[in-house]
Short mmCIF file of C-alpha atoms in Angstrom, two decimals:
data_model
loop_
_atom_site.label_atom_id
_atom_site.label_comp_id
_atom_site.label_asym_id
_atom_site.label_seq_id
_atom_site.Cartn_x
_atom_site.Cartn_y
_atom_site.Cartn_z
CA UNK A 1 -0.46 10.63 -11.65
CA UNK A 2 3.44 11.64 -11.52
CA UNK A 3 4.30 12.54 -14.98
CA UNK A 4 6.84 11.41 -17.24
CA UNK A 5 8.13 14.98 -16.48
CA UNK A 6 8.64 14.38 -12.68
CA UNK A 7 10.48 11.24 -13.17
CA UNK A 8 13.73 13.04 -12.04
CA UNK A 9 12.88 14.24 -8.68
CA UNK A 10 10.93 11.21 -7.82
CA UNK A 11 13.85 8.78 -9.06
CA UNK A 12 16.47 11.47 -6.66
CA UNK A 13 13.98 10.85 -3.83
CA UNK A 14 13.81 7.13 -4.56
CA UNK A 15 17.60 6.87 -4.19
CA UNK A 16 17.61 8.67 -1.09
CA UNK A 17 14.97 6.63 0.07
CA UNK A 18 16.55 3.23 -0.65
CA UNK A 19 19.51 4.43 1.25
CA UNK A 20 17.77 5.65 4.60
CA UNK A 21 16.49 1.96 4.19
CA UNK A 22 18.83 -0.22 3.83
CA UNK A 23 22.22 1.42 3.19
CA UNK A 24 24.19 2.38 -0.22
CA UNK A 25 24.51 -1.12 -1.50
CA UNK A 26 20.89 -1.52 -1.87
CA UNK A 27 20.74 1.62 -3.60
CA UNK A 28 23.46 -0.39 -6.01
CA UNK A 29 21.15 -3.36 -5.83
CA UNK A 30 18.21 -1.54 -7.07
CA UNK A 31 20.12 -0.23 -9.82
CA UNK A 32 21.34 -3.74 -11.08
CA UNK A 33 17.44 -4.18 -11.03
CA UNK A 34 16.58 -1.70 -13.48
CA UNK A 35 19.64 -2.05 -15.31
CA UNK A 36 17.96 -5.66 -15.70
CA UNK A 37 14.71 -5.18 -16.64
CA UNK A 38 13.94 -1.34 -17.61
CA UNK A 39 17.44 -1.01 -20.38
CA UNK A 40 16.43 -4.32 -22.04
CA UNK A 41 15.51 -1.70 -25.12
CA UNK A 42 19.31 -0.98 -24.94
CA UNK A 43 20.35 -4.38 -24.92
CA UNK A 44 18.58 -5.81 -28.02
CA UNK A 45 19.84 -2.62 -29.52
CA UNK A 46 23.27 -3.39 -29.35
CA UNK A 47 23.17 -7.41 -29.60
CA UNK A 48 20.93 -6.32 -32.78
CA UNK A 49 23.18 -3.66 -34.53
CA UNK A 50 26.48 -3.67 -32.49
CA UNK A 51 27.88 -0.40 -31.44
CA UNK A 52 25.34 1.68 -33.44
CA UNK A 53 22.68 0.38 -30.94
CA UNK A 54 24.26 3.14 -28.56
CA UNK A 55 23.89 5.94 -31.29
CA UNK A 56 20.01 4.59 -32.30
CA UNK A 57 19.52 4.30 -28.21
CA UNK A 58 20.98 7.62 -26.80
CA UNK A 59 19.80 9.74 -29.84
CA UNK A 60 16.39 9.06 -29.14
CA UNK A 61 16.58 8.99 -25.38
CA UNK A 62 18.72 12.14 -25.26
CA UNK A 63 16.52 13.73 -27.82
CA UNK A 64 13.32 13.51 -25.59
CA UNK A 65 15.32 14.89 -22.67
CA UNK A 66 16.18 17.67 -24.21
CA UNK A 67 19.74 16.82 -23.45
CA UNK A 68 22.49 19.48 -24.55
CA UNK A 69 25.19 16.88 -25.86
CA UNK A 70 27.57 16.04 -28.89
CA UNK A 71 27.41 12.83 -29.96
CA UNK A 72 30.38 10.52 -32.09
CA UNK A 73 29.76 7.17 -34.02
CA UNK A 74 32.91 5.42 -35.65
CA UNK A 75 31.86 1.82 -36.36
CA UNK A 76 34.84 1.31 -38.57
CA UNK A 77 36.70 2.03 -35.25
CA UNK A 78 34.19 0.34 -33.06
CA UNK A 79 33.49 3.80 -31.08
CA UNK A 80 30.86 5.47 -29.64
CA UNK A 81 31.20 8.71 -27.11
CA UNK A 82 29.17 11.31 -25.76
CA UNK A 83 30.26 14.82 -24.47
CA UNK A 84 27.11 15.71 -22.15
CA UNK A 85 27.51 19.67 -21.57
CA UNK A 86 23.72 19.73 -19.49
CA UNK A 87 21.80 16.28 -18.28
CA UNK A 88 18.58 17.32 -18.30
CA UNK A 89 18.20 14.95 -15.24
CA UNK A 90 21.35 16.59 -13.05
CA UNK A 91 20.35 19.88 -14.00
CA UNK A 92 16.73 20.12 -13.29
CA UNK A 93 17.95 19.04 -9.70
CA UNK A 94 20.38 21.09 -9.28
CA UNK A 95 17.60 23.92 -10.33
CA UNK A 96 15.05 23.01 -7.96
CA UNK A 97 15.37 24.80 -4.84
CA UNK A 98 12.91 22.40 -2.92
CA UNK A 99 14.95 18.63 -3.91
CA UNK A 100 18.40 17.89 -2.31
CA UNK A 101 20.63 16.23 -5.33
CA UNK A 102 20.97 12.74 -3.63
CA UNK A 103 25.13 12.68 -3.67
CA UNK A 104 25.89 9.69 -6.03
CA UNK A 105 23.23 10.37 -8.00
CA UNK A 106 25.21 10.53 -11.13
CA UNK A 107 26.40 7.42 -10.45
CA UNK A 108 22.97 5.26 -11.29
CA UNK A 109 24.37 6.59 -15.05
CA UNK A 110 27.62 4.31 -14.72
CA UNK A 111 25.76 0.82 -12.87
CA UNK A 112 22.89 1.07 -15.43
CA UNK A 113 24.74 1.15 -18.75
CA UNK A 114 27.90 -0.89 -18.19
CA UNK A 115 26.00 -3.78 -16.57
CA UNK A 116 24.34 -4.03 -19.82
CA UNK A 117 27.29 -3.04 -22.36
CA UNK A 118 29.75 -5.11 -21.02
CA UNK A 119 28.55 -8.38 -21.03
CA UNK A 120 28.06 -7.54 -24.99
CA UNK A 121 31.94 -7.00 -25.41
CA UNK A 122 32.34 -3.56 -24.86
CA UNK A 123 34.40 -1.53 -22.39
CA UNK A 124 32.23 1.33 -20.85
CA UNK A 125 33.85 4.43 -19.71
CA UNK A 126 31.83 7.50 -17.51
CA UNK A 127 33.68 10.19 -16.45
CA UNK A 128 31.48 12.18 -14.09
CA UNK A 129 31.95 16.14 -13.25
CA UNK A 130 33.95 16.76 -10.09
CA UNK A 131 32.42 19.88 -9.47
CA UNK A 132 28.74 18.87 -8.95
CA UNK A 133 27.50 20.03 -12.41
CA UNK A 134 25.33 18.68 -15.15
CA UNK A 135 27.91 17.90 -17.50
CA UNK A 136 29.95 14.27 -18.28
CA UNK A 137 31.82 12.10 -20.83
CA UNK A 138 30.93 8.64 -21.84
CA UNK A 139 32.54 6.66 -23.77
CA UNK A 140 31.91 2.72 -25.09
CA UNK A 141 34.60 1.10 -27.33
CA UNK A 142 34.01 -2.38 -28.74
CA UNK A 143 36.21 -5.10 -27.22
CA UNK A 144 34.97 -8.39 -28.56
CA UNK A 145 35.25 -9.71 -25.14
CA UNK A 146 31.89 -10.78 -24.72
CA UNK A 147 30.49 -12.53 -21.30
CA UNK A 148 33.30 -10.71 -19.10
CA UNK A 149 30.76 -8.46 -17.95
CA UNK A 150 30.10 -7.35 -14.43
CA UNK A 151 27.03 -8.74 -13.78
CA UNK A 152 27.53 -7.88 -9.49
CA UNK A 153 28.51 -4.07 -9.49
CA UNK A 154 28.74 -2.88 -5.85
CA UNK A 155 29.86 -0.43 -3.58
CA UNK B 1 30.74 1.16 -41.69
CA UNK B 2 29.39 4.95 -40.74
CA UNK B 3 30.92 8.10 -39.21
CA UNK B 4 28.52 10.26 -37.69
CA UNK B 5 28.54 12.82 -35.47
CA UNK B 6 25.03 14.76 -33.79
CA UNK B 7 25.09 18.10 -31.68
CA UNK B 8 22.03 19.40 -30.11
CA UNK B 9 21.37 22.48 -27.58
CA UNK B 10 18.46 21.92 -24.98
CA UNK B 11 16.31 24.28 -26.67
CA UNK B 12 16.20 22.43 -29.75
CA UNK B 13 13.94 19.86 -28.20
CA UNK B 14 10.66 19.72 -25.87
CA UNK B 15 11.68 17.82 -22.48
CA UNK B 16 9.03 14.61 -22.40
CA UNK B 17 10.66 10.85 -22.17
CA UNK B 18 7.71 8.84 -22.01
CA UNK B 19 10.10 5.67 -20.73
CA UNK B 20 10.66 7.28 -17.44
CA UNK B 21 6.92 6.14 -16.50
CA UNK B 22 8.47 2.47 -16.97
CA UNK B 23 11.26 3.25 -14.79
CA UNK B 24 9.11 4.64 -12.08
CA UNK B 25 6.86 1.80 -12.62
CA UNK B 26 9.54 -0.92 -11.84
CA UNK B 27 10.91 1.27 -8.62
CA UNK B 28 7.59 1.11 -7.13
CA UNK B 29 7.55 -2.94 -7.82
CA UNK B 30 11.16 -2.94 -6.22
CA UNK B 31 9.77 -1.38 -3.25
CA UNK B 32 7.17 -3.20 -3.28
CA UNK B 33 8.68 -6.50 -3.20
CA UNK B 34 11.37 -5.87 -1.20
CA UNK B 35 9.80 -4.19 1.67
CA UNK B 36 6.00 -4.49 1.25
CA UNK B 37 2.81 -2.26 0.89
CA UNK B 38 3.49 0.50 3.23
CA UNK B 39 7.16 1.09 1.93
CA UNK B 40 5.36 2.30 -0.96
CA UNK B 41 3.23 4.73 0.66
CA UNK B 42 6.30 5.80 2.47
CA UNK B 43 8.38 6.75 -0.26
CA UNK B 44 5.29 8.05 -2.33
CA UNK B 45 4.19 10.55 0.78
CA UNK B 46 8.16 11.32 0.81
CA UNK B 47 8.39 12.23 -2.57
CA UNK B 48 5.24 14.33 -2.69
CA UNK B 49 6.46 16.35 0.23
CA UNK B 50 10.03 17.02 -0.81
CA UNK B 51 9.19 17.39 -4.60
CA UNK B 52 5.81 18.79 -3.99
CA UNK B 53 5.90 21.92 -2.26
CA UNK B 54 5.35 24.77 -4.02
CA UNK B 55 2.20 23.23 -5.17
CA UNK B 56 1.02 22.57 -1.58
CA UNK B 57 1.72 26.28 -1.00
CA UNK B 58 -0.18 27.17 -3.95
CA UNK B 59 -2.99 24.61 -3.30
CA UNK B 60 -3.36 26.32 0.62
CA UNK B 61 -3.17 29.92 -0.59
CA UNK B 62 -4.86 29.57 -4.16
CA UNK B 63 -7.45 26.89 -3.31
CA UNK B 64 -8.24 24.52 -5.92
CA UNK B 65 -7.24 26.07 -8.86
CA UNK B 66 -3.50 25.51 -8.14
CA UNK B 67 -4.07 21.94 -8.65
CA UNK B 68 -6.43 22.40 -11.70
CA UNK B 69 -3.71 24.22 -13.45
CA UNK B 70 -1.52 21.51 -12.28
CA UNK B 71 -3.57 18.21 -13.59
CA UNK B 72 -4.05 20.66 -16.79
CA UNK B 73 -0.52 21.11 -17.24
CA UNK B 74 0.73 18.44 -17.22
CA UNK B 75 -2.24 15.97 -18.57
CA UNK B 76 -1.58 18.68 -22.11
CA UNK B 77 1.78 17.36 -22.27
CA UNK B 78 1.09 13.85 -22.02
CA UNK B 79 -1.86 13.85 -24.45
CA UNK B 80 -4.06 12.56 -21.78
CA UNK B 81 -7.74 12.13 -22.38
CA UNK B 82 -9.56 13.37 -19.42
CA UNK B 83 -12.30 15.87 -18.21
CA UNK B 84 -12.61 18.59 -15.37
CA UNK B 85 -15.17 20.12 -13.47
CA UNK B 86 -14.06 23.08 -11.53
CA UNK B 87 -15.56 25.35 -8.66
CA UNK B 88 -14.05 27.19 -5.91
CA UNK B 89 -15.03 24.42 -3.22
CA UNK B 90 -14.93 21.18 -5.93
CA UNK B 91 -12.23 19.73 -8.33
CA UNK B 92 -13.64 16.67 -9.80
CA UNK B 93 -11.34 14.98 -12.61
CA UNK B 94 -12.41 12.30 -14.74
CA UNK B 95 -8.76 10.40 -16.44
CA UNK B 96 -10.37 8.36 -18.91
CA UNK B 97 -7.39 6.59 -19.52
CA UNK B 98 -3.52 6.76 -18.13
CA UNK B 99 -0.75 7.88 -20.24
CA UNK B 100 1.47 6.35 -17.78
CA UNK B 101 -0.25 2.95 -17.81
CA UNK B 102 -0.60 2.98 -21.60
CA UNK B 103 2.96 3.81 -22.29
CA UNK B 104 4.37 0.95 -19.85
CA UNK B 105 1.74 -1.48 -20.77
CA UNK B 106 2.19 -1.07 -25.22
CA UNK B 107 6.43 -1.67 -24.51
CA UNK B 108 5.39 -4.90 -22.80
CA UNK B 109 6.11 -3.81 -19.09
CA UNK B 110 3.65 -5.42 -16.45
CA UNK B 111 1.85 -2.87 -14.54
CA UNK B 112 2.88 -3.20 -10.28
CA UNK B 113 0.26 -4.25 -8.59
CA UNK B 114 0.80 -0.89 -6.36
CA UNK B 115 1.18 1.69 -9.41
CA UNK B 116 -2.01 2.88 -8.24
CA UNK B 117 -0.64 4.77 -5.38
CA UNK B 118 0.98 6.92 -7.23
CA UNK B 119 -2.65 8.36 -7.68
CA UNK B 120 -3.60 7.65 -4.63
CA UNK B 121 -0.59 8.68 -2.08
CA UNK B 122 0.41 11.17 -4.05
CA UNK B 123 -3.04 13.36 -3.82
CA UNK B 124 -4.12 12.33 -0.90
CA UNK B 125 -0.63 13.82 0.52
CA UNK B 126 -0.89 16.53 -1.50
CA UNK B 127 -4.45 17.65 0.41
CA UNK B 128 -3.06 16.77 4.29
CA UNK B 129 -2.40 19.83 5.91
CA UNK B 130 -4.49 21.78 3.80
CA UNK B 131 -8.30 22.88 3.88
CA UNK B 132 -8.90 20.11 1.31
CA UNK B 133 -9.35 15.99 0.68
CA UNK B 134 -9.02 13.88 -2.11
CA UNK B 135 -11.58 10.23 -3.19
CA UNK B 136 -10.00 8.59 -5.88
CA UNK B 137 -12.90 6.57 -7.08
CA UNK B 138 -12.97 3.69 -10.03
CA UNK B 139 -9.59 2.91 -10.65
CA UNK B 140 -9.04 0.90 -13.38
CA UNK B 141 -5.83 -1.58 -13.00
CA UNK B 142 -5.73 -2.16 -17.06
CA UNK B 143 -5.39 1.28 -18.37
CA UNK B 144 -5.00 3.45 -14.65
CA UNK B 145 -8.55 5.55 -16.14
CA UNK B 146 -9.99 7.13 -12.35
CA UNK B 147 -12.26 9.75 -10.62
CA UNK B 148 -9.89 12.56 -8.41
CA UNK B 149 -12.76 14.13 -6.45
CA UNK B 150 -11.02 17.12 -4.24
CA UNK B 151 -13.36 18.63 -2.23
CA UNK B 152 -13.42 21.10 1.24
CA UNK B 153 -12.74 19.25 4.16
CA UNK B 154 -15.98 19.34 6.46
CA UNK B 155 -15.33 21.58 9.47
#
């Protein structure tokens, strides 16, 4: 059995294994995949309660991952951000000697979420760290555009 | 309308995400779908040797009480039900019923029709080059319960 607790490293390999397959754009593919039918917990979330669906989804999932973060709801304002300071995920790679980080992996983070958040009608901002640590911003802000999503994110 | 705001440190929490086994679970269907049976061995032997190599070291220097410790370790964290029998030449473990399989199948995931190789691959590449072999015996599809039988390889 691979436990829930070796996810990360076999998720990195899986990535890097896509790749030496079939290229980067599969690797994208695969990841409008899971976006599809793994984060559908996220998506009745926030067709259910709006923009608080991030805060009820993330504060769990970040919770369990032992995530270092802070975390901002404004619903008046239609806001929702998080200020990642260690990704449990990022940072156990970066701590294992024996992995190689594969070199978008932060990336999955931005294909996964906005495929599902902006088809609901809200913009979906990731700013990843430039300097190969386990840190990020994220933000989603309510646009009431709903539909306009990018259902086709590729390289 | 609500303002909130949460902070947390990664010490304040115990790292287990039980969803990742759903994740892991649709990668392995990916592959499987997309490029067939042995893909999935492929990228399960890859994963074990990049990920798992400090407990192939330990399995070759410490016998088979490096994996006991392992299957111990990490079957405590994910409240599996189980039984081993340990001596220096046999490791026979009895998984009476997956926490993986449980945790995908009670959030309404289907179970891949290959999930079991992540049993199977995974020990069986664990043992090659080493003094040992693994029999995974009984599998059970429905709840991924199974016999891991490591024993000396005959000279």
């Amino acid at each position: 059995m691979i436990s829930c607790t070796e996810f990360i490293p076999a998720y990195n390999e899986l990535f890097r294994f896509i790749e030496q397959k079939q290229g980067k754009e599969a690797v994208v593919d695969f990841w409008n995949h899971l976006s599809d039918v793994f984060l559908t917990n996220l998506r009745d979330m926030v067709a259910a309660h709006g923009i608080r669906g991030c805060w009820m989804y993330w504060s769990k999932t970040l919770t369990e991952e032992a995530a270092a973060f802070t975390m901002e709801l404004d619903e008046e304002k239609g806001e929702f951000s998080i200020s990642m300071k260690y990704c449990p995920s990022k940072g156990r790679l970066l701590e294992n000697k024996d992995i190689e980080p594969y070199k978008d992996y932060c990336r999955h983070c931005d294909v996964l979420y906005r495929r599902v958040l902006e088809p609901l009608g809200f913009s979906y901002e990731l700013n990843i760290s430039q300097n190969n640590t386990p840190d990020c911003t994220l933000k989603v802000k309510k646009t009431g555009s709903a539909g306009k999503g990018n259902k086709d994110s590729r390289t | 309308m609500s303002k909130k705001i949460l902070t947390q440190k990664a010490t304040d929490n115990t790292y287990y995400h039980p969803d990742f086994h759903i994740a892991l679970n649709y990668g392995i269907d990916y592959l499987h779908r997309k490029f067939g049976d042995d893909t999935v061995r492929e990228y399960l032997m890859q994963f074990t040797d990049s990920y798992h190599t400090p407990l192939k070291r330990a399995l070759k220097k410490e016998g088979l009480k490096a994996l006991k410790t392992h299957y111990e370790k990490i079957f405590r964290m994910e409240g599996a039900d189980y039984d081993i029998n340990f001596t220096e030449e046999e490791l026979t473990i009895h998984l009476k019923a997956s926490p993986a399989v449980k945790h995908i199948v009670s959030n309404g995931h289907e179970i891949s029709p290959l999930f079991s190789e992540t049993v199977t691959v995974v020990n069986n590449e664990l043992c090659r080059d080493t003094p040992y072999a693994c029999e995974v015996t009984g599998y059970v599809p429905e709840t991924g319960a199974c016999r891991l039988h490591f024993y000396m390889r005959k000279p």
